[in-house]
Each structure stands twice: as C-alpha cells, then as structure tokens.
mmCIF file of C-alpha atoms in Angstrom:
data_model
loop_
_atom_site.group_PDB
_atom_site.id
_atom_site.type_symbol
_atom_site.label_atom_id
_atom_site.label_comp_id
_atom_site.label_asym_id
_atom_site.label_seq_id
_atom_site.Cartn_x
_atom_site.Cartn_y
_atom_site.Cartn_z
ATOM 1 C CA MET T 207 5.275 27.181 2.895
ATOM 2 C CA ILE T 208 4.667 25.448 6.206
ATOM 3 C CA LEU T 209 1.147 24.314 5.259
ATOM 4 C CA LYS T 210 2.388 21.563 2.922
ATOM 5 C CA TYR T 211 4.542 20.056 5.674
ATOM 6 C CA VAL T 212 1.637 20.212 8.103
ATOM 7 C CA LEU T 213 -0.461 18.355 5.518
ATOM 8 C CA ALA T 214 2.312 15.752 5.189
ATOM 9 C CA ILE T 215 2.352 15.190 8.950
ATOM 10 C CA ILE T 216 -1.436 14.922 9.053
ATOM 11 C CA MET T 217 -1.381 12.389 6.195
ATOM 12 C CA ILE T 218 1.237 10.202 7.886
ATOM 13 C CA CYS T 219 -0.565 10.362 11.231
ATOM 14 C CA VAL T 220 -3.936 9.462 9.714
ATOM 15 C CA ILE T 221 -2.482 6.482 7.844
ATOM 16 C CA VAL T 222 -0.738 5.189 10.978
ATOM 17 C CA LEU T 223 -3.856 5.886 13.069
ATOM 18 C CA VAL T 224 -6.023 3.837 10.713
ATOM 19 C CA HIS T 225 -3.520 0.960 10.794
ATOM 20 C CA GLU T 226 -3.379 0.847 14.588
ATOM 21 C CA THR T 227 -7.149 1.316 14.854
ATOM 22 C CA GLY T 228 -7.536 -1.849 12.805
ATOM 23 C CA HIS T 229 -5.504 -3.787 15.365
ATOM 24 C CA TYR T 230 -7.382 -2.166 18.237
ATOM 25 C CA LEU T 231 -10.947 -2.663 16.996
ATOM 26 C CA ILE T 232 -10.535 -6.314 16.011
ATOM 27 C CA ALA T 233 -8.708 -7.021 19.287
ATOM 28 C CA ARG T 234 -11.575 -5.541 21.290
ATOM 29 C CA MET T 235 -14.113 -7.481 19.205
ATOM 30 C CA ASN T 236 -12.287 -10.627 20.316
ATOM 31 C CA GLY T 237 -12.107 -9.560 23.954
ATOM 32 C CA ILE T 238 -8.401 -8.728 23.878
ATOM 33 C CA VAL T 239 -7.314 -5.796 26.046
ATOM 34 C CA ALA T 240 -5.121 -3.065 24.585
ATOM 35 C CA LYS T 241 -2.852 -1.740 27.312
ATOM 36 C CA GLU T 242 -1.801 1.332 25.329
ATOM 37 C CA PHE T 243 -2.675 2.963 22.014
ATOM 38 C CA PHE T 244 -0.358 5.712 20.849
ATOM 39 C CA ILE T 245 0.523 7.709 17.752
ATOM 40 C CA GLY T 246 4.047 9.011 17.189
ATOM 41 C CA ILE T 247 7.304 8.181 18.927
ATOM 42 C CA GLY T 248 9.354 9.802 21.666
ATOM 43 C CA PRO T 249 8.134 11.722 24.732
ATOM 44 C CA THR T 250 4.393 11.752 25.462
ATOM 45 C CA ILE T 251 2.755 15.138 24.920
ATOM 46 C CA TRP T 252 -0.863 14.068 25.605
ATOM 47 C CA LYS T 253 -2.447 11.066 27.262
ATOM 48 C CA LYS T 254 -5.805 9.902 28.551
ATOM 49 C CA GLN T 255 -6.804 6.717 30.324
ATOM 50 C CA LYS T 256 -10.047 5.277 29.011
ATOM 51 C CA GLY T 257 -11.096 2.004 30.563
ATOM 52 C CA GLU T 258 -8.156 -0.411 30.415
ATOM 53 C CA THR T 259 -6.393 1.465 27.609
ATOM 54 C CA LEU T 260 -4.049 4.445 27.842
ATOM 55 C CA PHE T 261 -4.408 6.606 24.727
ATOM 56 C CA SER T 262 -1.495 8.932 24.022
ATOM 57 C CA VAL T 263 0.216 11.124 21.432
ATOM 58 C CA LYS T 264 4.006 11.240 21.204
ATOM 59 C CA ALA T 265 6.201 14.185 20.230
ATOM 60 C CA PHE T 266 7.387 12.962 16.840
ATOM 61 C CA PRO T 267 4.642 12.007 14.360
ATOM 62 C CA PHE T 268 6.397 8.976 12.858
ATOM 63 C CA GLY T 269 4.856 5.632 13.766
ATOM 64 C CA GLY T 270 2.573 4.373 16.475
ATOM 65 C CA ALA T 271 1.478 1.163 18.178
ATOM 66 C CA CYS T 272 -1.350 -0.728 19.800
ATOM 67 C CA VAL T 273 0.200 -2.502 22.799
ATOM 68 C CA PHE T 274 -1.648 -5.501 24.216
ATOM 69 C CA GLY T 275 -1.474 -5.975 27.970
ATOM 70 C CA ASN T 276 -1.130 -8.842 30.433
ATOM 71 C CA GLU T 277 0.839 -10.935 27.979
ATOM 72 C CA GLU T 278 2.443 -12.797 30.881
ATOM 73 C CA ASP T 279 -0.895 -14.443 31.732
ATOM 74 C CA VAL T 280 -0.514 -17.049 29.008
ATOM 75 C CA GLU T 281 -1.678 -20.020 31.026
ATOM 76 C CA ASP T 282 -4.780 -18.352 32.433
ATOM 77 C CA PRO T 283 -7.669 -18.566 29.910
ATOM 78 C CA SER T 284 -9.803 -16.324 32.123
ATOM 79 C CA THR T 285 -7.626 -13.303 31.325
ATOM 80 C CA ASN T 286 -8.297 -11.072 28.369
ATOM 81 C CA SER T 287 -4.660 -10.966 27.254
ATOM 82 C CA TYR T 288 -3.465 -11.279 23.689
ATOM 83 C CA LEU T 289 -1.631 -14.576 24.239
ATOM 84 C CA SER T 290 -4.568 -16.217 26.006
ATOM 85 C CA ALA T 291 -6.862 -15.515 23.044
ATOM 86 C CA ASN T 292 -7.743 -18.061 20.358
ATOM 87 C CA VAL T 293 -5.068 -18.269 17.643
ATOM 88 C CA TRP T 294 -7.556 -17.235 14.941
ATOM 89 C CA ALA T 295 -8.563 -14.206 17.009
ATOM 90 C CA ARG T 296 -4.885 -13.227 17.150
ATOM 91 C CA ILE T 297 -4.487 -13.795 13.408
ATOM 92 C CA ALA T 298 -7.487 -11.539 12.749
ATOM 93 C CA THR T 299 -6.100 -8.901 15.127
ATOM 94 C CA ILE T 300 -2.691 -8.786 13.455
ATOM 95 C CA PHE T 301 -4.051 -8.892 9.900
ATOM 96 C CA ALA T 302 -6.523 -6.085 10.676
ATOM 97 C CA GLY T 303 -3.786 -3.422 10.620
ATOM 98 C CA PRO T 304 -2.737 -3.923 6.974
ATOM 99 C CA PHE T 305 -6.346 -4.644 5.988
ATOM 100 C CA PHE T 306 -7.458 -1.283 7.370
ATOM 101 C CA ASN T 307 -4.714 0.358 5.286
ATOM 102 C CA PHE T 308 -6.182 -1.255 2.173
ATOM 103 C CA LEU T 309 -9.641 -0.202 3.324
ATOM 104 C CA LEU T 310 -8.446 3.397 3.724
ATOM 105 C CA ALA T 311 -6.985 3.263 0.208
ATOM 106 C CA PHE T 312 -10.378 2.084 -1.084
ATOM 107 C CA VAL T 313 -12.264 4.871 0.723
ATOM 108 C CA CYS T 314 -9.857 7.503 -0.623
ATOM 109 C CA SER T 315 -10.294 6.024 -4.109
ATOM 110 C CA LEU T 316 -14.069 6.377 -3.800
ATOM 111 C CA PHE T 317 -13.642 10.107 -3.225
ATOM 112 C CA VAL T 318 -11.028 10.632 -5.940
ATOM 113 C CA ILE T 319 -12.656 8.539 -8.667
ATOM 114 C CA GLY T 320 -16.171 9.631 -7.733
ATOM 115 C CA ALA T 321 -15.161 13.285 -8.057
ATOM 116 C CA THR T 322 -12.578 13.265 -10.849
ATOM 117 C CA GLY T 323 -13.445 10.123 -12.795
ATOM 118 C CA TYR T 324 -11.137 7.497 -14.242
ATOM 119 C CA THR T 325 -9.249 6.732 -17.428
ATOM 120 C CA GLY T 326 -10.405 3.385 -18.768
ATOM 121 C CA THR T 327 -8.878 0.927 -21.240
ATOM 122 C CA THR T 328 -10.470 2.099 -24.496
ATOM 123 C CA VAL T 329 -7.772 2.664 -27.114
ATOM 124 C CA VAL T 330 -7.792 6.206 -28.542
ATOM 125 C CA GLU T 331 -4.721 6.069 -30.749
ATOM 126 C CA VAL T 332 -2.327 3.404 -32.044
ATOM 127 C CA THR T 333 1.193 4.458 -33.038
ATOM 128 C CA LYS T 334 2.181 3.480 -36.552
ATOM 129 C CA GLY T 335 4.655 0.626 -36.685
ATOM 130 C CA SER T 336 4.169 -0.104 -32.988
ATOM 131 C CA PRO T 337 3.712 -3.555 -31.413
ATOM 132 C CA ALA T 338 0.025 -2.690 -30.894
ATOM 133 C CA GLU T 339 -0.492 -2.000 -34.598
ATOM 134 C CA GLU T 340 1.331 -5.210 -35.502
ATOM 135 C CA ALA T 341 -1.016 -7.060 -33.144
ATOM 136 C CA GLY T 342 -4.053 -5.603 -34.944
ATOM 137 C CA LEU T 343 -5.287 -3.244 -32.232
ATOM 138 C CA GLN T 344 -7.287 -0.219 -33.438
ATOM 139 C CA PRO T 345 -8.727 2.986 -31.950
ATOM 140 C CA GLY T 346 -12.011 2.227 -30.201
ATOM 141 C CA ASP T 347 -10.975 -1.238 -29.017
ATOM 142 C CA LEU T 348 -11.771 -1.907 -25.355
ATOM 143 C CA ILE T 349 -9.023 -3.987 -23.724
ATOM 144 C CA THR T 350 -10.568 -6.281 -21.094
ATOM 145 C CA ARG T 351 -7.654 -8.603 -20.258
ATOM 146 C CA PHE T 352 -3.924 -7.999 -20.454
ATOM 147 C CA ASP T 353 -1.253 -10.567 -19.675
ATOM 148 C CA GLY T 354 -3.811 -12.933 -18.174
ATOM 149 C CA ALA T 355 -5.403 -10.422 -15.790
ATOM 150 C CA LYS T 356 -8.616 -8.418 -16.014
ATOM 151 C CA VAL T 357 -7.938 -4.726 -16.510
ATOM 152 C CA TYR T 358 -10.200 -1.778 -15.816
ATOM 153 C CA MET T 359 -7.845 1.213 -15.923
ATOM 154 C CA TYR T 360 -5.076 2.238 -18.289
ATOM 155 C CA GLY T 361 -2.533 2.254 -15.448
ATOM 156 C CA GLU T 362 -2.840 -1.508 -15.107
ATOM 157 C CA ILE T 363 -1.791 -1.972 -18.742
ATOM 158 C CA THR T 364 1.025 0.565 -18.432
ATOM 159 C CA PHE T 365 2.247 -1.147 -15.249
ATOM 160 C CA ALA T 366 2.217 -4.635 -16.788
ATOM 161 C CA THR T 367 4.023 -3.352 -19.888
ATOM 162 C CA MET T 368 6.754 -1.477 -18.013
ATOM 163 C CA TYR T 369 8.045 -4.617 -16.297
ATOM 164 C CA ASN T 370 7.798 -6.876 -19.316
ATOM 165 C CA ASN T 371 11.084 -8.160 -20.719
ATOM 166 C CA GLY T 372 9.966 -8.426 -24.302
ATOM 167 C CA GLU T 373 7.843 -11.503 -23.720
ATOM 168 C CA PRO T 374 4.626 -12.009 -25.754
ATOM 169 C CA VAL T 375 1.518 -10.767 -23.936
ATOM 170 C CA GLU T 376 -1.971 -12.101 -24.567
ATOM 171 C CA VAL T 377 -4.535 -9.337 -25.054
ATOM 172 C CA VAL T 378 -8.301 -9.761 -24.998
ATOM 173 C CA TYR T 379 -10.330 -6.866 -26.367
ATOM 174 C CA LYS T 380 -13.811 -5.985 -27.562
ATOM 175 C CA ARG T 381 -14.617 -4.369 -30.900
ATOM 176 C CA ALA T 382 -18.175 -3.618 -31.997
ATOM 177 C CA GLY T 383 -19.539 -5.900 -29.280
ATOM 178 C CA LYS T 384 -17.409 -8.912 -30.244
ATOM 179 C CA THR T 385 -14.483 -10.355 -28.271
ATOM 180 C CA TYR T 386 -11.097 -10.879 -29.926
ATOM 181 C CA HIS T 387 -7.740 -12.301 -28.858
ATOM 182 C CA THR T 388 -4.295 -11.204 -29.995
ATOM 183 C CA THR T 389 -0.685 -11.238 -28.860
ATOM 184 C CA VAL T 390 1.490 -8.148 -28.474
ATOM 185 C CA VAL T 391 5.242 -8.051 -27.837
ATOM 186 C CA PRO T 392 6.333 -4.891 -25.935
ATOM 187 C CA LYS T 393 9.433 -3.069 -27.182
ATOM 188 C CA TYR T 394 11.827 -0.746 -25.390
ATOM 189 C CA ASP T 395 11.297 2.918 -26.258
ATOM 190 C CA GLU T 396 14.491 4.987 -26.195
ATOM 191 C CA ASP T 397 12.623 8.270 -25.736
ATOM 192 C CA TYR T 398 10.572 7.158 -22.716
ATOM 193 C CA LYS T 399 13.237 4.751 -21.401
ATOM 194 C CA ARG T 400 10.780 1.917 -20.787
ATOM 195 C CA MET T 401 8.880 -0.888 -22.473
ATOM 196 C CA MET T 402 5.853 0.237 -24.504
ATOM 197 C CA ILE T 403 3.312 -1.200 -26.945
ATOM 198 C CA GLY T 404 2.301 2.041 -28.675
ATOM 199 C CA ILE T 405 -1.256 2.786 -27.603
ATOM 200 C CA THR T 406 -2.776 5.965 -26.197
ATOM 201 C CA PHE T 407 -5.795 6.075 -23.933
ATOM 202 C CA SER T 408 -8.279 8.867 -23.353
ATOM 203 C CA ALA T 409 -6.648 11.936 -21.844
ATOM 204 C CA GLY T 410 -9.949 12.964 -20.258
ATOM 205 C CA ASP T 411 -11.372 11.166 -17.256
ATOM 206 C CA THR T 412 -14.637 9.273 -17.626
ATOM 207 C CA LYS T 413 -17.261 10.195 -15.013
ATOM 208 C CA PRO T 414 -18.443 6.986 -13.323
ATOM 209 C CA THR T 415 -21.816 5.911 -11.981
ATOM 210 C CA ALA T 416 -22.065 4.860 -8.325
ATOM 211 C CA LEU T 417 -21.430 1.193 -9.169
ATOM 212 C CA GLU T 418 -18.577 2.092 -11.510
ATOM 213 C CA THR T 419 -17.025 4.205 -8.751
ATOM 214 C CA ILE T 420 -16.926 1.139 -6.495
ATOM 215 C CA LYS T 421 -15.571 -1.095 -9.270
ATOM 216 C CA TYR T 422 -12.865 1.298 -10.385
ATOM 217 C CA SER T 423 -11.918 2.173 -6.794
ATOM 218 C CA TYR T 424 -11.282 -1.517 -6.187
ATOM 219 C CA ALA T 425 -9.245 -1.675 -9.417
ATOM 220 C CA ASN T 426 -7.246 1.366 -8.330
ATOM 221 C CA VAL T 427 -6.349 -0.151 -4.950
ATOM 222 C CA ARG T 428 -5.438 -3.437 -6.638
ATOM 223 C CA TYR T 429 -3.166 -1.519 -9.002
ATOM 224 C CA TRP T 430 -1.271 0.215 -6.192
ATOM 225 C CA ILE T 431 -0.931 -3.032 -4.229
ATOM 226 C CA LYS T 432 0.515 -4.764 -7.295
ATOM 227 C CA LEU T 433 2.864 -1.833 -7.847
ATOM 228 C CA SER T 434 4.029 -2.002 -4.217
ATOM 229 C CA VAL T 435 4.663 -5.754 -4.487
ATOM 230 C CA GLN T 436 6.557 -5.262 -7.746
ATOM 231 C CA SER T 437 8.699 -2.556 -6.129
ATOM 232 C CA ILE T 438 9.657 -4.953 -3.337
ATOM 233 C CA LYS T 439 10.588 -7.616 -5.903
ATOM 234 C CA MET T 440 12.734 -5.052 -7.715
ATOM 235 C CA LEU T 441 14.498 -4.253 -4.430
ATOM 236 C CA PHE T 442 15.353 -7.903 -3.768
ATOM 237 C CA THR T 443 16.417 -8.543 -7.364
ATOM 238 C CA GLY T 444 18.708 -5.516 -7.416
ATOM 239 C CA ILE T 445 16.789 -3.496 -10.018
ATOM 240 C CA VAL T 446 16.487 -0.769 -7.390
ATOM 241 C CA SER T 447 18.724 -0.268 -4.335
ATOM 242 C CA VAL T 448 18.093 0.545 -0.687
ATOM 243 C CA ASN T 449 19.139 4.098 -1.564
ATOM 244 C CA ASP T 450 15.808 4.399 -3.379
ATOM 245 C CA LEU T 451 13.830 3.641 -0.205
ATOM 246 C CA SER T 452 11.962 6.483 1.505
ATOM 247 C CA GLY T 453 10.737 6.871 5.054
ATOM 248 C CA PRO T 454 8.557 9.489 6.752
ATOM 249 C CA VAL T 455 10.944 12.332 5.886
ATOM 250 C CA GLY T 456 11.004 11.260 2.250
ATOM 251 C CA VAL T 457 7.213 10.931 2.200
ATOM 252 C CA ALA T 458 6.883 14.435 3.652
ATOM 253 C CA ASN T 459 9.163 15.740 0.926
ATOM 254 C CA MET T 460 7.100 13.959 -1.760
ATOM 255 C CA VAL T 461 3.891 15.417 -0.309
ATOM 256 C CA SER T 462 5.545 18.828 -0.600
ATOM 257 C CA ASP T 463 6.282 18.160 -4.284
ATOM 258 C CA VAL T 464 2.700 17.011 -4.937
ATOM 259 C CA TYR T 465 1.389 20.135 -3.221
ATOM 260 C CA ASP T 466 3.652 22.416 -5.255
ATOM 261 C CA GLU T 467 2.623 20.811 -8.553
ATOM 262 C CA ALA T 468 -1.107 20.923 -7.777
ATOM 263 C CA SER T 469 -1.342 24.299 -6.009
ATOM 264 C CA GLY T 470 -1.387 26.228 -9.257
ATOM 265 C CA TYR T 471 -4.656 24.549 -10.263
ATOM 266 C CA GLY T 472 -6.678 25.412 -7.159
ATOM 267 C CA ILE T 473 -7.560 23.864 -3.807
ATOM 268 C CA ARG T 474 -9.773 21.167 -5.367
ATOM 269 C CA VAL T 475 -6.868 19.760 -7.377
ATOM 270 C CA VAL T 476 -4.606 19.951 -4.303
ATOM 271 C CA ILE T 477 -7.065 17.921 -2.211
ATOM 272 C CA TYR T 478 -7.571 15.178 -4.775
ATOM 273 C CA SER T 479 -3.863 15.042 -5.635
ATOM 274 C CA LEU T 480 -2.990 14.537 -1.964
ATOM 275 C CA LEU T 481 -5.735 11.919 -1.594
ATOM 276 C CA ASP T 482 -4.367 10.125 -4.647
ATOM 277 C CA PHE T 483 -0.888 10.156 -3.110
ATOM 278 C CA ALA T 484 -2.326 8.924 0.197
ATOM 279 C CA ILE T 485 -3.755 5.893 -1.643
ATOM 280 C CA LEU T 486 -0.252 4.951 -2.747
ATOM 281 C CA ILE T 487 1.265 5.431 0.721
ATOM 282 C CA THR T 488 -1.391 3.561 2.694
ATOM 283 C CA ALA T 489 -1.489 0.671 0.186
ATOM 284 C CA ASN T 490 2.296 0.498 0.325
ATOM 285 C CA LEU T 491 2.247 0.471 4.137
ATOM 286 C CA GLY T 492 -0.260 -2.380 4.086
ATOM 287 C CA VAL T 493 1.919 -4.421 1.728
ATOM 288 C CA MET T 494 5.137 -3.677 3.646
ATOM 289 C CA ASN T 495 3.564 -4.754 6.923
ATOM 290 C CA LEU T 496 2.561 -8.101 5.425
ATOM 291 C CA LEU T 497 6.156 -8.988 4.540
ATOM 292 C CA PRO T 498 7.247 -12.144 6.429
ATOM 293 C CA PHE T 499 9.789 -10.207 8.480
ATOM 294 C CA PRO T 500 9.878 -10.873 12.272
ATOM 295 C CA ALA T 501 9.322 -7.276 13.369
ATOM 296 C CA LEU T 502 6.356 -6.742 11.032
ATOM 297 C CA ASP T 503 2.769 -7.988 11.043
ATOM 298 C CA GLY T 504 3.640 -10.495 8.317
ATOM 299 C CA GLY T 505 6.306 -12.060 10.524
ATOM 300 C CA LYS T 506 3.843 -12.369 13.407
ATOM 301 C CA LEU T 507 1.320 -13.975 11.090
ATOM 302 C CA ILE T 508 3.891 -16.619 10.067
ATOM 303 C CA PHE T 509 4.313 -17.667 13.714
ATOM 304 C CA LEU T 510 0.541 -17.662 14.227
ATOM 305 C CA PHE T 511 -0.161 -19.797 11.160
ATOM 306 C CA ILE T 512 2.513 -22.261 12.307
ATOM 307 C CA GLU T 513 0.759 -22.373 15.674
ATOM 308 C CA ALA T 514 -2.615 -22.951 13.995
ATOM 309 C CA ILE T 515 -1.205 -25.856 11.968
ATOM 310 C CA ARG T 516 0.771 -27.442 14.827
ATOM 311 C CA LYS T 517 -2.036 -26.863 17.354
ATOM 312 C CA LYS T 518 0.557 -25.424 19.733
ATOM 313 C CA PRO T 519 2.586 -22.215 19.787
ATOM 314 C CA VAL T 520 6.183 -21.841 18.695
ATOM 315 C CA ASN T 521 8.583 -21.788 21.628
ATOM 316 C CA ARG T 522 8.074 -18.315 23.149
ATOM 317 C CA GLU T 523 11.787 -17.801 23.798
ATOM 318 C CA VAL T 524 12.706 -18.685 20.218
ATOM 319 C CA GLU T 525 9.961 -16.440 18.845
ATOM 320 C CA GLY T 526 11.012 -13.636 21.192
ATOM 321 C CA MET T 527 14.658 -13.853 20.140
ATOM 322 C CA ILE T 528 13.796 -13.876 16.419
ATOM 323 C CA SER T 529 11.431 -10.927 16.916
ATOM 324 C CA PHE T 530 14.089 -9.019 18.876
ATOM 325 C CA ILE T 531 16.638 -9.495 16.094
ATOM 326 C CA GLY T 532 13.981 -8.368 13.595
ATOM 327 C CA VAL T 533 13.261 -5.209 15.594
ATOM 328 C CA VAL T 534 16.972 -4.334 15.788
ATOM 329 C CA LEU T 535 17.408 -4.832 12.038
ATOM 330 C CA LEU T 536 14.272 -2.808 11.325
ATOM 331 C CA LEU T 537 15.469 0.050 13.555
ATOM 332 C CA LEU T 538 18.824 0.068 11.773
ATOM 333 C CA LEU T 539 17.026 0.189 8.426
ATOM 334 C CA MET T 540 14.820 3.041 9.648
ATOM 335 C CA VAL T 541 17.885 5.033 10.749
ATOM 336 C CA PHE T 542 19.540 4.445 7.372
ATOM 337 C CA VAL T 543 16.390 5.400 5.437
ATOM 338 C CA MET T 544 15.920 8.573 7.495
ATOM 339 C CA TYR T 545 19.558 9.531 6.942
ATOM 340 C CA ASN T 546 19.105 8.824 3.229
ATOM 341 C CA ASP T 547 15.944 10.977 3.093
ATOM 342 C CA ILE T 548 17.699 13.907 4.752
ATOM 343 C CA ARG T 549 20.737 13.499 2.490
ATOM 344 C CA LYS T 550 18.532 13.632 -0.623
ATOM 345 C CA ILE T 551 16.987 16.916 0.523
ATOM 346 C CA PHE T 552 20.366 18.628 0.556
ATOM 347 C CA MET T 553 21.753 17.004 -2.585
#
C-alpha cells in the first residue's frame, strides 16, 4: 500500500525540516543571513526567493540544509555573514538543529503520552526465584531510582538492565509511603536472550494529568536519547556492526512495518504508533548530529568551542580540509548504508 511509504517520506521530511528550521531561526535571531534553505537532495522541483533566502524543495526527500551566505566576508564585521557573527551566536546556531530535534521529540511525546498514557515503575509481579525477589522487591513497590538514576517509566529500567553485565545495581523504591534501598544483580535469561531482574510492570497505561504528561514526556525523550547514545557506544565497541545501521530507506521500511502492525487496530493506533516511532528517529538524529565528527554539527561545535577558548578561530584552511575529509567519509557511509538498506529489503 503506497500510503505507508508516503507517510514515511512525510515523517523524514518533517524531521529534517524541523532540524534545519532550528538552524535558520536561531541564525536569523542573531542577524545571520541564510543564503538558501532546502529540503531534499538532487534537482530542484520548487523554489521561491523570500528576502535574502532562497527556499527550495529537491527531488529526493532525503536530507536538507540551511546554507549561510557571504561567508567570504570574514573580515568585515558590518556584514551579516555566518563567519562575521559572534562565536557564541554561531554556537547557538549550530546547536539549534539537534536541539529542535529533541524539542520535536518532546512535542510528539506530549501527544502520545497525553492521549495513550504511560507505563510507570510500580511493580505488578515479581518472578519467583528471580534477582528481584532475592533483593526483596514486592508487588506494589514504586521504583524511584535505578542504577543511580531517577526513573519514571518502565522502559528506563528495562534499558538499564539490558546492558548490564551482571554488576550489582542499587535500587531505591517506595513501599507504603516509606523509602527503601536494596541491591539487585541482573541475570541472563535464556528465553528472552537478555539480562533481566524478574519484575513485571502494569500492562495498562496510566492516564496522566497535564503536569504528569509534561514530566513523562521529558522522561520519554531522555530515554530515547540514552538509547541512541548506547547504540552508538555498541557500534564503536563492536557489539553491533555497521551492517546494522539504517538510513532513509531503512527508516521508510521500518515505518512500513509499524504501519502494518498498527493498521489492524484502527487509525488512532496507527497515528500514535507512527508518532512514537518519530520520537525515536528525531531523537536519534539529534544525537547523531552532535557526534564530534567534522561533517556533522558536533564537529562544527568542537571547532567553535576551541575558537571560544582560544579567542581566535582555528586556521580556516585546516578546518576546511578536515571538514572536506569528513564530508567525503560521511558520503561514503551514506552510500554504504543505503546499499545495505536496499539489500535487506530483498534478503
């Protein structure tokens, strides 16, 4: 059904649009001119000049950019170019892209959690003989801290447990209004093929108040950011390989799977399932862009922070060469990931 692929394209375009809008809005707030703002790659199929900025849409809906103009006018402070702007204005402009991705994830979470609720950290069942039972946990206990971090949703506990290597974990919980501390040691479960502690949380979602919606939306975004960071660590430590990476084609295929699974439960479930998936993708994009890689926003921020500390910019030629190498490597990775996505479809 073509509709699910159209929805995938719309999702990708919206996420990229929000990212680039972040760059654009903060740049304009700091008086920096955007020469061009476009969504997609390849030949231009629509364009419109508005003020000093050319807005356009490209043929292939993968990517986009906010291009800042007059970058050659570095020495002239009267220009409104990117390079003539204050270093902190440039830092804010670059950081705004990933930040807007996190903001989009938060807004989507408000809709999803506000409408469908959340699953909290109140224990419903403890498996006999499990690490949780050995630690003294009982049904009705409300877990408030797990492995040193505050937890609001069951996914945070599941996430922290999955990547534990059998190390003791400190658990803080409330029972009958009193706070208790215990230690639980996760064990590998052969059936589920992952580390577990043997507790079950409520299968039904809890309907939140307005304030709880905000709190749990924040917790949800934090969870997906942590998961994205952990996935990157797993890539660099060899737990997962580059063959597990997915690009726009892979994302479109995953959107198709989400649509197929949710379509049998009605349009409402489809909408909230896709929004939930969008939270993951936009949070992941925000994290990926903050990596200290030359072609990404994180790499640009490294150069800018060095400039802020040294009170003078890094040699432009050196920065340009490093950035060029980064772009080439990133393009090669994108080609490989796209090939890998297409290969998986036909496997």
